[in-house]
Amino acid sequence: MEKSGSVDSLGSKRSSSRQPSVDSLSSTSTSRSDRSAQTKPHSAMSSDSVSTSAELSPELRVSGLQAKVLRDSNKEELQLLPNEKVQDLAQDVTYFCPFIGALRGIVTVTNYRLFFKCTDRDPAFALDLPLGVVSRVEKIGGASSRGDVSYGLVCKDVRNLRFAHKQMEDTLRKSIFEVLMKFAFPVSNGLQIFAFEYGQVFPENGWKVCDAVSEYKRQGIPNESWRITKVNDHYELCDTYPSTLAVPVNMPDEELKRVAAFRAKGRIPVLSWIHPESQATVTRCSQPMVGVNGKRSKEDEKYLQAIMDANAQSHKLFIFDARPSVNAAANKMKGGGYESEDAYQNAELVFLDIHNIHVMRESLRKLKDVVYPNIEDSHWLSNLESTHWLEHIKLILAGALRIADKVESGKTSVVVHCSDGWDRTCQLTSLAMLMLDGYYRTIRGFEVLLEKEWLSFGHRFQLRIGHGDKNHTDADRSPVFIQFVDCVWQLTRQFPAAFEFNENFLVTILDHLYSCLFGTFLCNSEQQRLKEEIPKRTVSLWSYINSQLEEFTNPFYVNYSNHVLFPAVSLRHLELWVGYYIRWNPRMRPQEPVHQRYKELLAKRAELQKRVDELQREVTNRSASSSSERAGSPTRSITPVQTFV
Amino acid sequence: MSRLLTESSTFKLFTSVGLLQERMLSQSGVNARSRDVFGLRCLPGECVLQRAVMVRKKLTAREGRGWLSGTLFCTNFRVAFLPQDSPKPDDNADPVLLGDHDVALASIEKVVVVGPNRTKLVTPNSSLKFTPEELVLYCRDLRVMCFLFDRLTPDAQVLEITYTIAKTYQPPKPGSVLSFQNASLGSVEMKQFLSNRRRDVHMNWHESVSDWEQELERCGATGWRVSSVNDRFEMSTSLPKFIVVPQKVLDTELKKSFAHFNEGRIPRWCWRHPRGSDLLRMASFQNNIYHEKDDIRNLEMIMFGCQSSRCVVVELGDELPSPPDIQLAHSRLRALCLGDISTSVSVPDDKWLSTLESTRWLDYSRSCLKKASEVASLLCGAHLTVALQEADDRDMSCVVSSLVQVMCDPHCRTQHGFQSLVQKEWVMAGHRFYSRINYHRDNDKEEAPVFLLFLDCVWQLLSQYPSRFQLTDEFLLALHDSIHLPLFSSFLANCQRERCKRSQNLGQSYTPVNGWRDMLQPDSSSDPSDPPLPPVWDWDLQYSKHRRDRFTQPVPQTPPLQPLLNGNLNTNPDTNPDTLKLSDTIPGSVFLLSRGTFSSPANLLPWRSSSSGVYKKSHRRAASSENVPGLERLLKAWALNEFTHGLTSTPKPQGPLDPCEPLLPLLMGPCMGLWRECYLRGALHAQAFSHPIAANHPHPVERLAQEVQQLKDKLAQVSTSTDSHLPTKMAEPRRTDANLNQNSNNGTFLFPASRPQGRAMPRAAPPPTSTNHQTSRGPPPSSAPPFRPTHKNGSGSGKHTFLFGHSSGTEARHDQHYYPAANNAKLPKSNGSSIAL
C-alpha cells in the first residue's frame, strides 16, 4: 500500500521530531517493540529489517490512522506472505504519483499484491497494493511519442494509480499489467482468491468470535416471549438468512413458512436485539409482497401483532421502512411494497428516506473525484456538499437514531426493513444496536455485530464489493458497508470514550474488506460460506485483529455499557472522514500522533497509580505502628482516578 | 429604573432605590456582597428586578446537554440563572461578575419567546398576547440561552421577567454602555474593590520600560533597546510610550524617522526567533516627504535592525482580508450559526456546507495562517529581519505578528504568555479595539472583528496541535466572550494614549504595578461616576474558579527556548541543514515578499526610487536578486510541508522536540475546521436528544495529562510524607506540599518553587460539579504550571516545569544542538534524579 510505503515511514520520522516523546521512550518502549515483534506474524525475517524498525521507533509509527496492513518493519522491501508467489517482475516502470511526481522503479506482481519499489530515490519509496483493491485496469491511450505504454489502476479504496513502461520490443511478451489483470480478477479468470491460499496461523481463532446461540443467550433469549427456531437449519425457509433465528414464542414453525411466502426472498421478521429491561425489540425483515392489488397475509399480520405483544410496555409497533416513500410505492409494481396501516392495527409506518445502492455508489464516485488526488481548497465545502455523501450519512444516522429512540425512550418495539432487508436494513439495525448496547462498542462486540447483522443476515458482500471480479460496471456494487463504517466513525467522533476500538480498527476492516486476504467478507450469505467451507479454508480477519489488540484499542475507552448514545445527526455536526477518504494525500497526515500520546500517558498513569498505592501502603503501615489518631485520612486519595468523559 | 420597579407587580424585591442604598450603606465590609433572598448573590449595587421560579435551562452539549431547573433572575446587570441545588455561595468571596449560567445584559442581542405554535421577537415596546413557554436569548457572543417555563411557573412571573429583560437589555444605541458599566462596576464598593486589585504579575503587560526589557531578555534579543521617545505620544499618537529600536540608533536620529511613516508608526521590534531572526512591524511609507541623506541612513538602521545583511519586507495588503471583508464574513457566519428561530430563515441542513463556505470566514482564517506560516518559515530558516508592513499597521499586522509568535514560541502558547502576546501585539500596539468592536453601535463602518478572526486562527492551530498548547479552547472561548462585554480597559480604547487619558481623568485608577507611575496625577475635574475599568486579564473577576481551572492544561515539558545570540548560527552550521546560508549576501539587501514571491524592486524603499539621484543617497548597494531563489526555497519548504522534504533528505536524528520548529498548520480545505464549540454553541437543533455522555470535551489528552499530573502531585505528597515519617504532617497535606516545593531532594519538581500557595493541594477528590447532568468530569485541571516564572519572583533555578519528571538525557542531547556552549549558566537544571519511574 502506498501509505505504508511512503507516508508512514515519513510519519514516523516527523513524529520523532514533533512528538514530545513523553518519557523519552525508555524501558516501556523497548518492551513494547519486543512485544510487537512477537505478535506481528509477518514481521521481519531479516535482521536488517529489525534494525530499521528499531531506528524508527516502532511505537511512533502507529500514528493512529495508519493501517499497517500486515507489514511492519521494512517497508521498502517486498516481504512475501505464506504461499504468496511472485508472478512477474518488470524493471523501469514509471509510477506517476500525483503528489510527488513521476517515479521510476521495479514492479513486482504476486498472486496477492502489486509492489512498486522506486529505485532512483532516497529514501526508498515503495507502493504496496493488495490486488483485491483493484477495481479496474485500463490501458490509457496508445503508445506515446517516447514509446511508453500507460496503464491506469482504478482502486476501490478511493484512489487511482497510473503507471507507464516502455513498449515491449518483444511484442509477444505480455505486459506486466496484463499479468496483473489475471491475478487481480481471479474469479473472472478461473483462479482462486488468495484468501484460500494464505496459510498464516494466528494465536486467536476469529471464526469462533460469534456464535449465534450464545449471542442470543447474552440477550436473554430464549425467554417467555421469544424462542430460538431451527426451522431454517438447512436454509430451506430462507437461503439468505442464518440457520439460527429468534422468533416470537407463539408463532409455530408452520406459520413461519407462510409468513416467509409473504415477505420478499422469504426474509421474515426476526429478532435482532431486545432491550434488557423494557423488552422492546428491534426486528428486521424484507418488504411485504403487497403488490399493486394490496395483497394481505393473515399470518404476517398475526406475526407483527405477536412482536408487539411480546413487549408489554407498549401497545404500538413502529415499522421503519428505510426507503423514501416514493421508492416504496414504486416497489408495488414489482410485487413488493409496504405495510398498510389498515391491515396492521396499532402499527405506525415511518419512511426514513434513505436512497438505494445506486445513488450511494454514485455519491461515492463523486466524493472520489473531489478528494483524489487534488483538493480544491477554495471550493472544498461546496464540492463536498455536491457529492451528497454526508447527507446520506446523516439520513442513515438519523434513521438509526429514531429507531434507538423509539426503543429506548418510547419502549416500543420496532420492525425495520427496506426492499430485501440486506442493505439499508443492516445499516439501520446495526447502528441502532451500537447506540443501544454498549457491548457492541467493544472490539469483540463489534465483531459479533458484523458477524451477526451483516454476514449471517446475508449482506451480499461478494456482489457489493465484487471480489476478484473484473466486471467493474456491475450495478450490484455499492458502498453500503463503507457507509456503515463511516457512520460508526461519526459516532466515535462524537463519543470519543464510548468505543473500545480506535480509528485504525475501522480503517483496517475496510482495507481487508477489499484485500481478499481473509475469508471474512467473502461470499454473500451464511449458506454460501458454509458451502465454500470458508471457515475451514481461510483465515478470519478477527484472528488477525484479535491477535494484536493493542493496535486497535482506544486508550480512552470507558465502559459505558449501560449508556445509550444519541448522536447529533445534523450536518453541522458531521465531518468527512478524512482519515479514510483522504489518507492517500501526504499532506493530510495527522499533525500529531495523538494516539501515541494517549498510550504513553495511560502507561504513565498506571505507573504513577501503582507507585502512589505502594507508597500509601507503606505510609499506612508505618503510621499504624507509630500513631493511631490520624484524622487526615490520606486513604481517600487512593481512590483510583478514572477517566470520565 | 423606578419605572421598571413599579411595573413589576408580583415581586417587589426592592421597593425603592432608597432601600437599596440603605442596604448598601449598612454593609461594612468592602467585599461583602448582598444576597438576594432567593439565593442569588448580587454584586454590590446590583439589584434584582424580576425573577421567575421553576424555570429550566437548556444545557449545551458542552454542559452535558439536558435540562437544569432553577430560578431565573433579571438584574440591572445580567440575566442570572441559579440552579436549584447549587451550593450556598460564600459571602466572603470576591465578587464574580457572571456565574456559570449567567449572561450580561450587554451581551444579549435579541430576546425571543416561543409560545404555543408561534415565536415572537420581544422588544422593549412589545406586549405579549400569549404566555411564553420558552424564552430564548440570542447573544452577541453566539451563545443562545434557552429557558423553559414550567407549568408551575406563575404566568405573571413569566410575563414580567420577559418584559423586564426586553426592557433592560442593552439596545444597540450610544450611551447605553456607560449605564451598563455603572450597573456592574459603578458602586462605591465595586470601585474600591477594583482599585485594590493587583494586576497579574505572571504576565508581561508591556507597559513599562522594564516590561519591554524583560521581553528583550526573554527573547535573547541583544542589540535592541527600549526607547521612550514617544513617552508623551508626541511622535505617534497610536504607538505606545515605549518602543524597541536598534541600540545603535539614537533617540535624536529616531525622531527624524517618524515623519516617514503613516501615523508615525516606524519599524519596531516585536520578537526574536531563537535562531536569531527579528520580527518587526511598521506602517507604510509616507512618500510625499523629502528624504534627507541622514534620514535615509537612520531609516535603514532602523529597518535592518541589528542584522547587517538581509531584510524581507512582507506586504500584508493583498492576500489578506480587509476589515470590511472580515466584518461581512463574520456577520454571515453569525447568521448561519445562530439559526435564529424568530426570523425562520434557517439554512437547511443540506445547504450547510456551501453556505458555510460562502461566508468566507474559513478562507480568511486560512489566508492569515498561510501568511503567518510563510513568515514563520522565513524567520526559522534564515538569519534575517522580517518587517511586516501594513498601511496603518493596526489590523492584519497584529494578526500575523502574533500568529507567528504563537507558532514559533512555546511561551506564547501558555495562558500567561498568550496574554502577554495580546497585550504586546494588540493592546499596546494600538489595535483599534474600541472602533472595531463598535460597542456604542455608532460606527458601523469601522466595525470588524479582526481579533475574533485571530482567535479562530489560534483555535485552528490548537486543534491541529492539541498537546502543544498549555492554554485550552476554554480559554479562547472566554476571551471570545469577554470581547463582547464593554467592561474592560483592554478593549475600550484604540491605543495606549486613549487608555492613559481615561485613567488620568479618573480619580481612581486600576492600580498598575509597573507602569504609569509618573502619569498618575488624579484629576479632580474628572467625572467621578465613571467606574474604573479592569483589564480583561483579571479572570477572577469574570469567571468562577471552576471555569478558570479549565483555561489551561498540562503540556509535556518543552526545553526552554534558549535563544541563540546574534551570529552564533554560523558557529554551528550543522544544527539545521535547512538553514539558508547566504554568506555571499550583499549587506543591505532588501526583498519584498508579496503574493508568495520574492522580488528586490529598486523602489521598494521610497528613497530608492528609480531616479538615480535619490538612490545615490543611500549608503548601501542595490539589493541583488541572486538571493531570491534561496528565500523562495524556504517558502517552498513550507508550502510542501515537509513531505517532499522527508522524501528527499536523509533522516536526521533530532531531539525529542525542537522548540524552534514552528507549528505549521495544514491548510487544505478539509483541514480547516469550524470552531463548533464557539460558533455552534447555540445551535439548538443539535440538541434534540439529551444523553449522558458529553460529546467532545475536553480533549482526552488534556484530561489524561491532568490525571497524570494529579497522580504526580499525589505521589509527591505521599513520598514527602514517607520521607518525613511525621504523622502530623499527614494530616495537613497542604503544608506538606508547600514544603515539597522547597525540597529539591525529593525530586518532584512538577512545578517551580514559585507556585503560589492555595491552589495546590489536594486535588484528589474534587467536589462534583453542581449540575444534574450525569457527566462526571475528571477532577478539575490542576493549576497550570507557570511556564516562565518571572525573575521578579526570585524563583531562580526553577526555570521551567518538569511535568513529566524528565530525564536529563534528552536535554543533554538537546544542548549539543542548540545551546551556545558558553552559556552554561542558563542551562536548565538537570533533574535526572526526579521520580524514579
PDB file of N, CA, C and O in Angstrom, chain A residues 480-521:
ATOM      1  N   VAL A 480     -22.288   0.158   0.527  1.00  0.00           N
ATOM      2  CA  VAL A 480     -23.207   0.138   1.663  1.00  0.00           C
ATOM      3  C   VAL A 480     -22.463  -0.071   2.973  1.00  0.00           C
ATOM      4  O   VAL A 480     -22.701   0.626   3.965  1.00  0.00           O
ATOM      5  N   PHE A 481     -21.528  -1.012   2.938  1.00  0.00           N
ATOM      6  CA  PHE A 481     -20.803  -1.324   4.171  1.00  0.00           C
ATOM      7  C   PHE A 481     -19.862  -0.171   4.546  1.00  0.00           C
ATOM      8  O   PHE A 481     -19.695   0.138   5.729  1.00  0.00           O
ATOM      9  N   ILE A 482     -19.266   0.466   3.557  1.00  0.00           N
ATOM     10  CA  ILE A 482     -18.379   1.609   3.833  1.00  0.00           C
ATOM     11  C   ILE A 482     -19.166   2.710   4.524  1.00  0.00           C
ATOM     12  O   ILE A 482     -18.692   3.339   5.469  1.00  0.00           O
ATOM     13  N   GLN A 483     -20.374   2.925   4.038  1.00  0.00           N
ATOM     14  CA  GLN A 483     -21.224   3.930   4.673  1.00  0.00           C
ATOM     15  C   GLN A 483     -21.476   3.605   6.128  1.00  0.00           C
ATOM     16  O   GLN A 483     -21.452   4.481   6.981  1.00  0.00           O
ATOM     17  N   PHE A 484     -21.722   2.348   6.369  1.00  0.00           N
ATOM     18  CA  PHE A 484     -21.961   1.932   7.753  1.00  0.00           C
ATOM     19  C   PHE A 484     -20.739   2.235   8.614  1.00  0.00           C
ATOM     20  O   PHE A 484     -20.843   2.817   9.698  1.00  0.00           O
ATOM     21  N   VAL A 485     -19.557   1.858   8.122  1.00  0.00           N
ATOM     22  CA  VAL A 485     -18.351   2.093   8.914  1.00  0.00           C
ATOM     23  C   VAL A 485     -18.124   3.601   9.088  1.00  0.00           C
ATOM     24  O   VAL A 485     -17.691   4.064  10.145  1.00  0.00           O
ATOM     25  N   ASP A 486     -18.449   4.364   8.059  1.00  0.00           N
ATOM     26  CA  ASP A 486     -18.366   5.818   8.172  1.00  0.00           C
ATOM     27  C   ASP A 486     -19.281   6.322   9.295  1.00  0.00           C
ATOM     28  O   ASP A 486     -18.880   7.145  10.117  1.00  0.00           O
ATOM     29  N   CYS A 487     -20.492   5.790   9.339  1.00  0.00           N
ATOM     30  CA  CYS A 487     -21.412   6.183  10.413  1.00  0.00           C
ATOM     31  C   CYS A 487     -20.837   5.838  11.785  1.00  0.00           C
ATOM     32  O   CYS A 487     -20.963   6.614  12.734  1.00  0.00           O
ATOM     33  N   VAL A 488     -20.212   4.665  11.869  1.00  0.00           N
ATOM     34  CA  VAL A 488     -19.609   4.271  13.145  1.00  0.00           C
ATOM     35  C   VAL A 488     -18.517   5.270  13.509  1.00  0.00           C
ATOM     36  O   VAL A 488     -18.395   5.699  14.659  1.00  0.00           O
ATOM     37  N   TRP A 489     -17.742   5.660  12.503  1.00  0.00           N
ATOM     38  CA  TRP A 489     -16.687   6.637  12.766  1.00  0.00           C
ATOM     39  C   TRP A 489     -17.272   7.947  13.276  1.00  0.00           C
ATOM     40  O   TRP A 489     -16.744   8.561  14.207  1.00  0.00           O
ATOM     41  N   GLN A 490     -18.391   8.368  12.679  1.00  0.00           N
ATOM     42  CA  GLN A 490     -19.030   9.606  13.134  1.00  0.00           C
ATOM     43  C   GLN A 490     -19.415   9.468  14.614  1.00  0.00           C
ATOM     44  O   GLN A 490     -19.258  10.400  15.393  1.00  0.00           O
ATOM     45  N   LEU A 491     -19.895   8.280  14.972  1.00  0.00           N
ATOM     46  CA  LEU A 491     -20.245   8.062  16.381  1.00  0.00           C
ATOM     47  C   LEU A 491     -19.012   8.150  17.271  1.00  0.00           C
ATOM     48  O   LEU A 491     -19.048   8.755  18.340  1.00  0.00           O
ATOM     49  N   THR A 492     -17.906   7.564  16.806  1.00  0.00           N
ATOM     50  CA  THR A 492     -16.699   7.606  17.642  1.00  0.00           C
ATOM     51  C   THR A 492     -16.210   9.046  17.785  1.00  0.00           C
ATOM     52  O   THR A 492     -15.602   9.388  18.786  1.00  0.00           O
ATOM     53  N   ARG A 493     -16.458   9.868  16.786  1.00  0.00           N
ATOM     54  CA  ARG A 493     -16.050  11.271  16.899  1.00  0.00           C
ATOM     55  C   ARG A 493     -16.881  11.986  17.952  1.00  0.00           C
ATOM     56  O   ARG A 493     -16.386  12.841  18.674  1.00  0.00           O
ATOM     57  N   GLN A 494     -18.136  11.651  18.003  1.00  0.00           N
ATOM     58  CA  GLN A 494     -18.995  12.358  18.945  1.00  0.00           C
ATOM     59  C   GLN A 494     -18.898  11.795  20.356  1.00  0.00           C
ATOM     60  O   GLN A 494     -19.173  12.504  21.315  1.00  0.00           O
ATOM     61  N   PHE A 495     -18.511  10.538  20.454  1.00  0.00           N
ATOM     62  CA  PHE A 495     -18.388   9.924  21.769  1.00  0.00           C
ATOM     63  C   PHE A 495     -17.023   9.259  21.876  1.00  0.00           C
ATOM     64  O   PHE A 495     -16.904   8.035  21.798  1.00  0.00           O
ATOM     65  N   PRO A 496     -15.994  10.076  22.034  1.00  0.00           N
ATOM     66  CA  PRO A 496     -14.637   9.548  21.894  1.00  0.00           C
ATOM     67  C   PRO A 496     -14.273   8.482  22.923  1.00  0.00           C
ATOM     68  O   PRO A 496     -13.357   7.703  22.682  1.00  0.00           O
ATOM     69  N   ALA A 497     -14.972   8.437  24.029  1.00  0.00           N
ATOM     70  CA  ALA A 497     -14.580   7.467  25.041  1.00  0.00           C
ATOM     71  C   ALA A 497     -15.527   6.277  25.111  1.00  0.00           C
ATOM     72  O   ALA A 497     -15.388   5.419  25.961  1.00  0.00           O
ATOM     73  N   ALA A 498     -16.489   6.230  24.218  1.00  0.00           N
ATOM     74  CA  ALA A 498     -17.508   5.195  24.338  1.00  0.00           C
ATOM     75  C   ALA A 498     -17.170   3.929  23.563  1.00  0.00           C
ATOM     76  O   ALA A 498     -17.880   2.943  23.679  1.00  0.00           O
ATOM     77  N   PHE A 499     -16.111   3.962  22.777  1.00  0.00           N
ATOM     78  CA  PHE A 499     -15.787   2.815  21.940  1.00  0.00           C
ATOM     79  C   PHE A 499     -14.438   2.222  22.315  1.00  0.00           C
ATOM     80  O   PHE A 499     -13.469   2.958  22.524  1.00  0.00           O
ATOM     81  N   GLU A 500     -14.412   0.908  22.366  1.00  0.00           N
ATOM     82  CA  GLU A 500     -13.151   0.268  22.760  1.00  0.00           C
ATOM     83  C   GLU A 500     -12.152   0.290  21.621  1.00  0.00           C
ATOM     84  O   GLU A 500     -10.956   0.189  21.837  1.00  0.00           O
ATOM     85  N   PHE A 501     -12.640   0.402  20.398  1.00  0.00           N
ATOM     86  CA  PHE A 501     -11.723   0.357  19.262  1.00  0.00           C
ATOM     87  C   PHE A 501     -11.392   1.764  18.785  1.00  0.00           C
ATOM     88  O   PHE A 501     -12.084   2.726  19.103  1.00  0.00           O
ATOM     89  N   ASN A 502     -10.306   1.844  18.017  1.00  0.00           N
ATOM     90  CA  ASN A 502      -9.880   3.139  17.526  1.00  0.00           C
ATOM     91  C   ASN A 502     -10.123   3.241  16.019  1.00  0.00           C
ATOM     92  O   ASN A 502     -10.664   2.326  15.391  1.00  0.00           O
ATOM     93  N   GLU A 503      -9.693   4.334  15.476  1.00  0.00           N
ATOM     94  CA  GLU A 503      -9.898   4.577  14.050  1.00  0.00           C
ATOM     95  C   GLU A 503      -9.166   3.538  13.201  1.00  0.00           C
ATOM     96  O   GLU A 503      -9.659   3.099  12.164  1.00  0.00           O
ATOM     97  N   ASN A 504      -8.009   3.169  13.676  1.00  0.00           N
ATOM     98  CA  ASN A 504      -7.210   2.177  12.954  1.00  0.00           C
ATOM     99  C   ASN A 504      -7.982   0.876  12.741  1.00  0.00           C
ATOM    100  O   ASN A 504      -7.879   0.226  11.695  1.00  0.00           O
ATOM    101  N   PHE A 505      -8.765   0.514  13.729  1.00  0.00           N
ATOM    102  CA  PHE A 505      -9.592  -0.689  13.651  1.00  0.00           C
ATOM    103  C   PHE A 505     -10.567  -0.585  12.474  1.00  0.00           C
ATOM    104  O   PHE A 505     -10.686  -1.504  11.652  1.00  0.00           O
ATOM    105  N   LEU A 506     -11.221   0.553  12.388  1.00  0.00           N
ATOM    106  CA  LEU A 506     -12.202   0.735  11.313  1.00  0.00           C
ATOM    107  C   LEU A 506     -11.523   0.763   9.943  1.00  0.00           C
ATOM    108  O   LEU A 506     -12.012   0.167   8.979  1.00  0.00           O
ATOM    109  N   VAL A 507     -10.378   1.450   9.874  1.00  0.00           N
ATOM    110  CA  VAL A 507      -9.667   1.515   8.592  1.00  0.00           C
ATOM    111  C   VAL A 507      -9.190   0.121   8.199  1.00  0.00           C
ATOM    112  O   VAL A 507      -9.278  -0.280   7.029  1.00  0.00           O
ATOM    113  N   THR A 508      -8.719  -0.636   9.174  1.00  0.00           N
ATOM    114  CA  THR A 508      -8.230  -1.979   8.885  1.00  0.00           C
ATOM    115  C   THR A 508      -9.357  -2.869   8.365  1.00  0.00           C
ATOM    116  O   THR A 508      -9.169  -3.636   7.413  1.00  0.00           O
ATOM    117  N   ILE A 509     -10.512  -2.743   8.970  1.00  0.00           N
ATOM    118  CA  ILE A 509     -11.646  -3.539   8.492  1.00  0.00           C
ATOM    119  C   ILE A 509     -11.948  -3.201   7.036  1.00  0.00           C
ATOM    120  O   ILE A 509     -12.117  -4.086   6.190  1.00  0.00           O
ATOM    121  N   LEU A 510     -11.956  -1.906   6.730  1.00  0.00           N
ATOM    122  CA  LEU A 510     -12.259  -1.519   5.358  1.00  0.00           C
ATOM    123  C   LEU A 510     -11.151  -1.956   4.395  1.00  0.00           C
ATOM    124  O   LEU A 510     -11.427  -2.340   3.263  1.00  0.00           O
ATOM    125  N   ASP A 511      -9.905  -1.885   4.843  1.00  0.00           N
ATOM    126  CA  ASP A 511      -8.819  -2.321   3.970  1.00  0.00           C
ATOM    127  C   ASP A 511      -8.968  -3.796   3.625  1.00  0.00           C
ATOM    128  O   ASP A 511      -8.740  -4.208   2.490  1.00  0.00           O
ATOM    129  N   HIS A 512      -9.343  -4.593   4.613  1.00  0.00           N
ATOM    130  CA  HIS A 512      -9.448  -6.023   4.353  1.00  0.00           C
ATOM    131  C   HIS A 512     -10.804  -6.432   3.804  1.00  0.00           C
ATOM    132  O   HIS A 512     -10.989  -7.575   3.413  1.00  0.00           O
ATOM    133  N   LEU A 513     -11.687  -5.464   3.759  1.00  0.00           N
ATOM    134  CA  LEU A 513     -12.917  -5.701   3.014  1.00  0.00           C
ATOM    135  C   LEU A 513     -12.556  -5.961   1.549  1.00  0.00           C
ATOM    136  O   LEU A 513     -13.177  -6.769   0.874  1.00  0.00           O
ATOM    137  N   TYR A 514     -11.505  -5.267   1.079  1.00  0.00           N
ATOM    138  CA  TYR A 514     -11.107  -5.401  -0.318  1.00  0.00           C
ATOM    139  C   TYR A 514      -9.951  -6.360  -0.543  1.00  0.00           C
ATOM    140  O   TYR A 514      -9.815  -6.905  -1.623  1.00  0.00           O
ATOM    141  N   SER A 515      -9.084  -6.507   0.473  1.00  0.00           N
ATOM    142  CA  SER A 515      -7.794  -7.135   0.196  1.00  0.00           C
ATOM    143  C   SER A 515      -7.918  -8.596  -0.229  1.00  0.00           C
ATOM    144  O   SER A 515      -7.028  -9.119  -0.884  1.00  0.00           O
ATOM    145  N   CYS A 516      -8.998  -9.270   0.153  1.00  0.00           N
ATOM    146  CA  CYS A 516      -9.160 -10.694  -0.131  1.00  0.00           C
ATOM    147  C   CYS A 516      -8.084 -11.536   0.527  1.00  0.00           C
ATOM    148  O   CYS A 516      -7.747 -12.621   0.069  1.00  0.00           O
ATOM    149  N   LEU A 517      -7.539 -11.044   1.589  1.00  0.00           N
ATOM    150  CA  LEU A 517      -6.551 -11.822   2.325  1.00  0.00           C
ATOM    151  C   LEU A 517      -7.250 -12.738   3.326  1.00  0.00           C
ATOM    152  O   LEU A 517      -6.789 -13.832   3.612  1.00  0.00           O
ATOM    153  N   PHE A 518      -8.354 -12.276   3.842  1.00  0.00           N
ATOM    154  CA  PHE A 518      -9.092 -13.052   4.831  1.00  0.00           C
ATOM    155  C   PHE A 518     -10.434 -13.498   4.257  1.00  0.00           C
ATOM    156  O   PHE A 518     -10.976 -12.868   3.344  1.00  0.00           O
ATOM    157  N   GLY A 519     -10.968 -14.533   4.832  1.00  0.00           N
ATOM    158  CA  GLY A 519     -12.206 -15.073   4.300  1.00  0.00           C
ATOM    159  C   GLY A 519     -13.454 -14.369   4.784  1.00  0.00           C
ATOM    160  O   GLY A 519     -14.550 -14.616   4.280  1.00  0.00           O
ATOM    161  N   THR A 520     -13.275 -13.500   5.772  1.00  0.00           N
ATOM    162  CA  THR A 520     -14.431 -12.937   6.463  1.00  0.00           C
ATOM    163  C   THR A 520     -15.486 -12.354   5.525  1.00  0.00           C
ATOM    164  O   THR A 520     -16.677 -12.610   5.683  1.00  0.00           O
ATOM    165  N   PHE A 521     -15.044 -11.543   4.578  1.00  0.00           N
ATOM    166  CA  PHE A 521     -16.026 -10.835   3.758  1.00  0.00           C
ATOM    167  C   PHE A 521     -16.293 -11.509   2.412  1.00  0.00           C
ATOM    168  O   PHE A 521     -16.855 -10.899   1.515  1.00  0.00           O
TER     169      PHE A 521
END
